[in-house]
Tab-separated table of C-alpha atoms in Angstrom:
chain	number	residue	atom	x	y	z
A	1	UNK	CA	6.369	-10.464	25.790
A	2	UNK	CA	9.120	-7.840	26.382
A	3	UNK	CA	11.799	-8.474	28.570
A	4	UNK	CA	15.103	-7.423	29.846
A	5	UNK	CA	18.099	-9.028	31.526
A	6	UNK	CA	20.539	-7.325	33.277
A	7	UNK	CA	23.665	-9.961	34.108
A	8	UNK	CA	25.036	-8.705	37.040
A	9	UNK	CA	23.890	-8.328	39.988
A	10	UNK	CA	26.761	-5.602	40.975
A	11	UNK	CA	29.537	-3.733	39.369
A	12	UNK	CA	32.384	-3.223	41.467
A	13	UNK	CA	34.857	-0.408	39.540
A	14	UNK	CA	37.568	2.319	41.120
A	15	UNK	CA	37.153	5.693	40.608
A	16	UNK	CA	38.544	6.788	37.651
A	17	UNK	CA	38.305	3.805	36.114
A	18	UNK	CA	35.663	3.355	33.057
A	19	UNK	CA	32.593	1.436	34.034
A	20	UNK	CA	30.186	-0.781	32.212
A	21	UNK	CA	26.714	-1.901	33.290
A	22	UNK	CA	25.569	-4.302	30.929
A	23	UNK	CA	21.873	-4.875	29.676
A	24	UNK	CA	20.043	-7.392	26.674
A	25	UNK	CA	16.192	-6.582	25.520
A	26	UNK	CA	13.945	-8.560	24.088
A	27	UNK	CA	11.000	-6.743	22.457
A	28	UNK	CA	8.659	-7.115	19.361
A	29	UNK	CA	9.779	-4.135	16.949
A	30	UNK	CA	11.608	-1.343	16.990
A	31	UNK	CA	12.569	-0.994	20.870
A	32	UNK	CA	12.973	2.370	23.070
A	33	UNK	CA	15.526	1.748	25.493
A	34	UNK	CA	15.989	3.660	29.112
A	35	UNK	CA	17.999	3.669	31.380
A	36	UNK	CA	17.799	5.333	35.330
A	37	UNK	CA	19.374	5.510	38.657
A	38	UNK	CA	18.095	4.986	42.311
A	39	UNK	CA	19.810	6.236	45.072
A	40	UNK	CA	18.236	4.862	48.305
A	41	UNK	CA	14.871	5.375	49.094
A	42	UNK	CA	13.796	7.400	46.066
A	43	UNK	CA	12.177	7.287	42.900
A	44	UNK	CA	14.082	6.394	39.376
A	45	UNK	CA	15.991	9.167	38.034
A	46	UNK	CA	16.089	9.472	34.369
A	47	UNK	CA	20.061	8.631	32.450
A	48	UNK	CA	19.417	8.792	28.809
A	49	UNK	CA	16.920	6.697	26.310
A	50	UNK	CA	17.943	5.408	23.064
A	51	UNK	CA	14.761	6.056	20.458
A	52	UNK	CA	16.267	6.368	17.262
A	53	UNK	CA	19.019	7.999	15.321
A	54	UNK	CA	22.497	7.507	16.435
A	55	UNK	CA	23.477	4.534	18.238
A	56	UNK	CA	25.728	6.023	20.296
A	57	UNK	CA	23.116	8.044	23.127
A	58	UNK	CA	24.668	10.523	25.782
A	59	UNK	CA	23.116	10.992	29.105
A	60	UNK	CA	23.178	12.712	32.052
A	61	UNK	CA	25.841	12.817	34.649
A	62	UNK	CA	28.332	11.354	31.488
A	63	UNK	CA	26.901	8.464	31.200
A	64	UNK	CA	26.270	7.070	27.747
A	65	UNK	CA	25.010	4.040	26.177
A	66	UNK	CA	25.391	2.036	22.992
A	67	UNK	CA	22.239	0.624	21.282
A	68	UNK	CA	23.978	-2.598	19.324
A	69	UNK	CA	20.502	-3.734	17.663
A	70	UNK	CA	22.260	-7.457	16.056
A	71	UNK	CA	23.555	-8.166	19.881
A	72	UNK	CA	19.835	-6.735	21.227
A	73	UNK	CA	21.714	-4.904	23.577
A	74	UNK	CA	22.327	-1.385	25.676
A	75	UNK	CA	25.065	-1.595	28.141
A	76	UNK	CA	25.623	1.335	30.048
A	77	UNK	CA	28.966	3.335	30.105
A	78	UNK	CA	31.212	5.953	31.985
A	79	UNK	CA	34.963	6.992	30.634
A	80	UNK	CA	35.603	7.675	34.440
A	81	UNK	CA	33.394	6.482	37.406
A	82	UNK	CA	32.988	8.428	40.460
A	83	UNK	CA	32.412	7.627	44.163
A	84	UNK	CA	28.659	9.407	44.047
A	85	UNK	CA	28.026	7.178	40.836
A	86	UNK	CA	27.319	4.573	43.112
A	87	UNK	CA	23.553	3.443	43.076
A	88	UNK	CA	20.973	1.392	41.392
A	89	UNK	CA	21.125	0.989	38.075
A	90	UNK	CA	18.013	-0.262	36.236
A	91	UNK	CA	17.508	-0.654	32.163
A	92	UNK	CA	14.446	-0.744	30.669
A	93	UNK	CA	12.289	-1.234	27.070
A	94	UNK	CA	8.967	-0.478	26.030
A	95	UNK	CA	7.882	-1.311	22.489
A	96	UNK	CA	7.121	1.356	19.672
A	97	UNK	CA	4.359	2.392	17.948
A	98	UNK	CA	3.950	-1.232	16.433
A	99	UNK	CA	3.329	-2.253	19.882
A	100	UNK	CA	0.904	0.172	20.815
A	101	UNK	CA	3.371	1.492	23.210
A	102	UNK	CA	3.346	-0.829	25.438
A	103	UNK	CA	4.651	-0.204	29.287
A	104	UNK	CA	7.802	0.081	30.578
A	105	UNK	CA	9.414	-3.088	31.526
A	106	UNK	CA	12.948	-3.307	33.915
A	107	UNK	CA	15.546	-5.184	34.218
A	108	UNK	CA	16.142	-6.665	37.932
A	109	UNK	CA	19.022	-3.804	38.328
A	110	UNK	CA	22.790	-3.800	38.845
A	111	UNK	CA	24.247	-2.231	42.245
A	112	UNK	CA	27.118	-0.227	40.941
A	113	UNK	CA	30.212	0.597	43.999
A	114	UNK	CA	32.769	2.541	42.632
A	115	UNK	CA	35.625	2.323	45.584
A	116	UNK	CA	38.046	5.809	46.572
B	1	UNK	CA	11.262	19.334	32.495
B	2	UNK	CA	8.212	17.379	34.065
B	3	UNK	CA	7.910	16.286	37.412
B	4	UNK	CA	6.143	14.215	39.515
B	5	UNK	CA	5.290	15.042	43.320
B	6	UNK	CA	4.595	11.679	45.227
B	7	UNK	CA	3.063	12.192	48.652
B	8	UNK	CA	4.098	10.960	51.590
B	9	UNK	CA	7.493	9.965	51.300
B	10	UNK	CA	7.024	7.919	54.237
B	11	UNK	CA	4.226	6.582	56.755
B	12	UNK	CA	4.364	3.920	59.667
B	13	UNK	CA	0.837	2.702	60.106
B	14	UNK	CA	-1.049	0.444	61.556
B	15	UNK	CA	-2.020	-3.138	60.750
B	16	UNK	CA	-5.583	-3.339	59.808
B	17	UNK	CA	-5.239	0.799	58.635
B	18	UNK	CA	-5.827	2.149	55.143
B	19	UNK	CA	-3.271	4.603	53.864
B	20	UNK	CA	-3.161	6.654	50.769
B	21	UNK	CA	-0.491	7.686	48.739
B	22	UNK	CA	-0.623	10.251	46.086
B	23	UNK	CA	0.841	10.866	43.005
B	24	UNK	CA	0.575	14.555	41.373
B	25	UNK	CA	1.910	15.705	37.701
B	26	UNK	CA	3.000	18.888	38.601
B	27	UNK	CA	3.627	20.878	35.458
B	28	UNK	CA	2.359	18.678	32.452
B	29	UNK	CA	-1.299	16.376	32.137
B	30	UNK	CA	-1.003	12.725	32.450
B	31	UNK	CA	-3.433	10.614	31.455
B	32	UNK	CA	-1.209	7.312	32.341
B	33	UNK	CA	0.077	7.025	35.997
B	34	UNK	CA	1.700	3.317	36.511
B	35	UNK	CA	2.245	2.191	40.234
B	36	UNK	CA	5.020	-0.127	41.154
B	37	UNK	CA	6.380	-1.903	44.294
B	38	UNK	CA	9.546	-2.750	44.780
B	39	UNK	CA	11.450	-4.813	47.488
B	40	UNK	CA	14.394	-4.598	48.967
B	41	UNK	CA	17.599	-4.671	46.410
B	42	UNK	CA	14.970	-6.097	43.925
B	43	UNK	CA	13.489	-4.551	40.240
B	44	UNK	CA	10.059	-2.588	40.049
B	45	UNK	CA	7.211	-4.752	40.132
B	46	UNK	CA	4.316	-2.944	38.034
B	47	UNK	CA	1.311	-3.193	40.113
B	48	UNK	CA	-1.310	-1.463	37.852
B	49	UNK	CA	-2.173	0.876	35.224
B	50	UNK	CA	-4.107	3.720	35.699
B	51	UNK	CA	-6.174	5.835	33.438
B	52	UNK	CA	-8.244	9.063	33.902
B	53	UNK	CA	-11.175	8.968	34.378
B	54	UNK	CA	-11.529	4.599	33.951
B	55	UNK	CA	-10.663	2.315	36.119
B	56	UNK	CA	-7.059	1.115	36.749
B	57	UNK	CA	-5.576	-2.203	34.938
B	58	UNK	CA	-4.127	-4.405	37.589
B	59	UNK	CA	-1.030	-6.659	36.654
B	60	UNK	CA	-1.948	-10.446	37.186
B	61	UNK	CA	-1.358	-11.076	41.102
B	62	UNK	CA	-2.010	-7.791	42.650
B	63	UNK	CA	-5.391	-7.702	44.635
B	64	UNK	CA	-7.914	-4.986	43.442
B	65	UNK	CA	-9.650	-4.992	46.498
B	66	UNK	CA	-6.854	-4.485	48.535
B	67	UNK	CA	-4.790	-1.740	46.360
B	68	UNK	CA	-7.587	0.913	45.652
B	69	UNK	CA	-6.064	3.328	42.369
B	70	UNK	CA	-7.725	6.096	41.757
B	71	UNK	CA	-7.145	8.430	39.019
B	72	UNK	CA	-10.066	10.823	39.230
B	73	UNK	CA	-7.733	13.689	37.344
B	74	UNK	CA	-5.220	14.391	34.826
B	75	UNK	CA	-2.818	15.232	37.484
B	76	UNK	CA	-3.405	13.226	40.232
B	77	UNK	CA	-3.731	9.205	40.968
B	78	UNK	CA	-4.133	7.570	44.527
B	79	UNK	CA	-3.363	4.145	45.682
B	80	UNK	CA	-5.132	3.113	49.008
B	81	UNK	CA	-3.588	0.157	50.830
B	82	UNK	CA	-6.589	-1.054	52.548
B	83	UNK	CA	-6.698	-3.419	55.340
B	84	UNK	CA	-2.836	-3.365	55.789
B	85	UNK	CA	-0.833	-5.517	56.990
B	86	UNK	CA	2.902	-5.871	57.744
B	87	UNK	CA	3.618	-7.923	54.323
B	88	UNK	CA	2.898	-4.708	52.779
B	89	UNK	CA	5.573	-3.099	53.716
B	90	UNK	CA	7.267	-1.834	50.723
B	91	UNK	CA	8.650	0.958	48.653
B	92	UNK	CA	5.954	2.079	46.287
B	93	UNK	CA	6.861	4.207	42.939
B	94	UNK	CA	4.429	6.229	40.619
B	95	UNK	CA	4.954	6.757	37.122
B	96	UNK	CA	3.402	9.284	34.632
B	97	UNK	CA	3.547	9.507	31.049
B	98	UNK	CA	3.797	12.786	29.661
B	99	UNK	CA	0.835	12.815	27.451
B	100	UNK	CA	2.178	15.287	25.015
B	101	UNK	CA	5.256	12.993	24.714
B	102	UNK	CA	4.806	9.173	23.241
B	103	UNK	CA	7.745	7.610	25.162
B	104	UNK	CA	8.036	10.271	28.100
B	105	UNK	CA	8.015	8.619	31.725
B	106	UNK	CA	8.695	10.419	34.972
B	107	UNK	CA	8.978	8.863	38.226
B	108	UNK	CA	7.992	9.898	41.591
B	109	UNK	CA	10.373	10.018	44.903
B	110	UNK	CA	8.275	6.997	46.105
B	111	UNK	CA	6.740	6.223	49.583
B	112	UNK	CA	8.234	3.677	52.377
B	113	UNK	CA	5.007	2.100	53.861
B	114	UNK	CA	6.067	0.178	56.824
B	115	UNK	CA	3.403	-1.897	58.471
B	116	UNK	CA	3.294	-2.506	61.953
């Protein structure tokens, strides 16, 4: 079964400062990797996905993430957090085409406040 | 890009009431919709699966009978809370998958059901 862990529960960073949200997969073959935001009360907005290719995936907003495929991880990154970059932040894998594409699984998600 | 129209973003009923929530592709055919719930400051919690034109797959632990999914269209699925009561209260998500796309997911604004 596919799973994903996301360690913290919040991120606590100053604007301006470079952020980190960290995230480790488990999945059966290759893995497709998301990650998306919540502010409160809506729906999941879409950051970036890692697929293929370069491991190195840029998002919306700046973020970016690093797809590290020995460590099984995808921690999400900013050079420079803002204020209104503080949300919900959830990861999530599916499995490829070996796994018939199985559904989307999430991590718990990691409350990111980025202080003035 | 795609987007997904959920409908309504929020509704107080009563206990013992049936609501309906819908969930419309709006510019692309999905023929996967996923519903999830999700608690306060916790992860999604996939509820079901649903298909058009068959009938939904339901995640072990969600009632059937009590969360009616309906997918009667490639661009619309329904879930009726029937019988509410106030433990139902929730945040509820929809998901489609972009059918022309094999790892494409877009998420609705969601729906606060309060129970009362």
């Amino acid at each position: 079964a596919q799973s994903v862990a996301q360690p913290e529960d919040q991120v606590n960073v100053a604007e301006g400062n470079p952020l980190t949200v960290k995230c480790t997969y488990s999945v059966s073959g290759n893995p497709y990797l998301f990650w998306y935001v919540q502010y409160p009360n809506r729906g999941l907005q879409f950051l970036l996905k890692y697929i293929t290719g370069d491991n190195l995936v840029k998002g919306s907003y700046g973020f970016e993430a690093e797809f590290n495929k020995s460590q099984t991880s995808f921690h999400l990154k900013k050079p420079s957090a803002l204020v209104s970059d503080s949300a919900l932040y959830f990861c999530a894998v599916r499995g490829g085409r070996n796994s018939g594409y199985s559904t989307l699984t999430f991590g718990k998600g990691t409350m990111l406040l980025v202080s003035p | 890009g795609a987007v997904v129209s959920q409908h309504p973003s929020r509704v107080i009923c009563k206990s013992g009431t049936s609501v309906k929530i819908e969930c419309r592709s709006l510019d692309f055919q999905a023929t996967t919709m996923f519903w999830y719930r999700q608690f306060p400051k916790k992860s999604l919690m996939l509820m079901a699966t649903s298909n058009e034109g068959s009938k939904a797959t339901y995640e072990q632990g969600v009632e059937k009978d009590k969360f009616l999914i309906n997918h009667a269209s490639l661009t619309l699925s329904t879930l009726t809370v029937t019988s509410a009561h106030p433990e139902d209260s929730s945040f509820y998500i929809c998901s489609a998958r972009d059918s022309t796309s094999a790892y494409g997911y877009t998420f609705g604004s969601g729906t606060r059901l309060t129970v009362v």
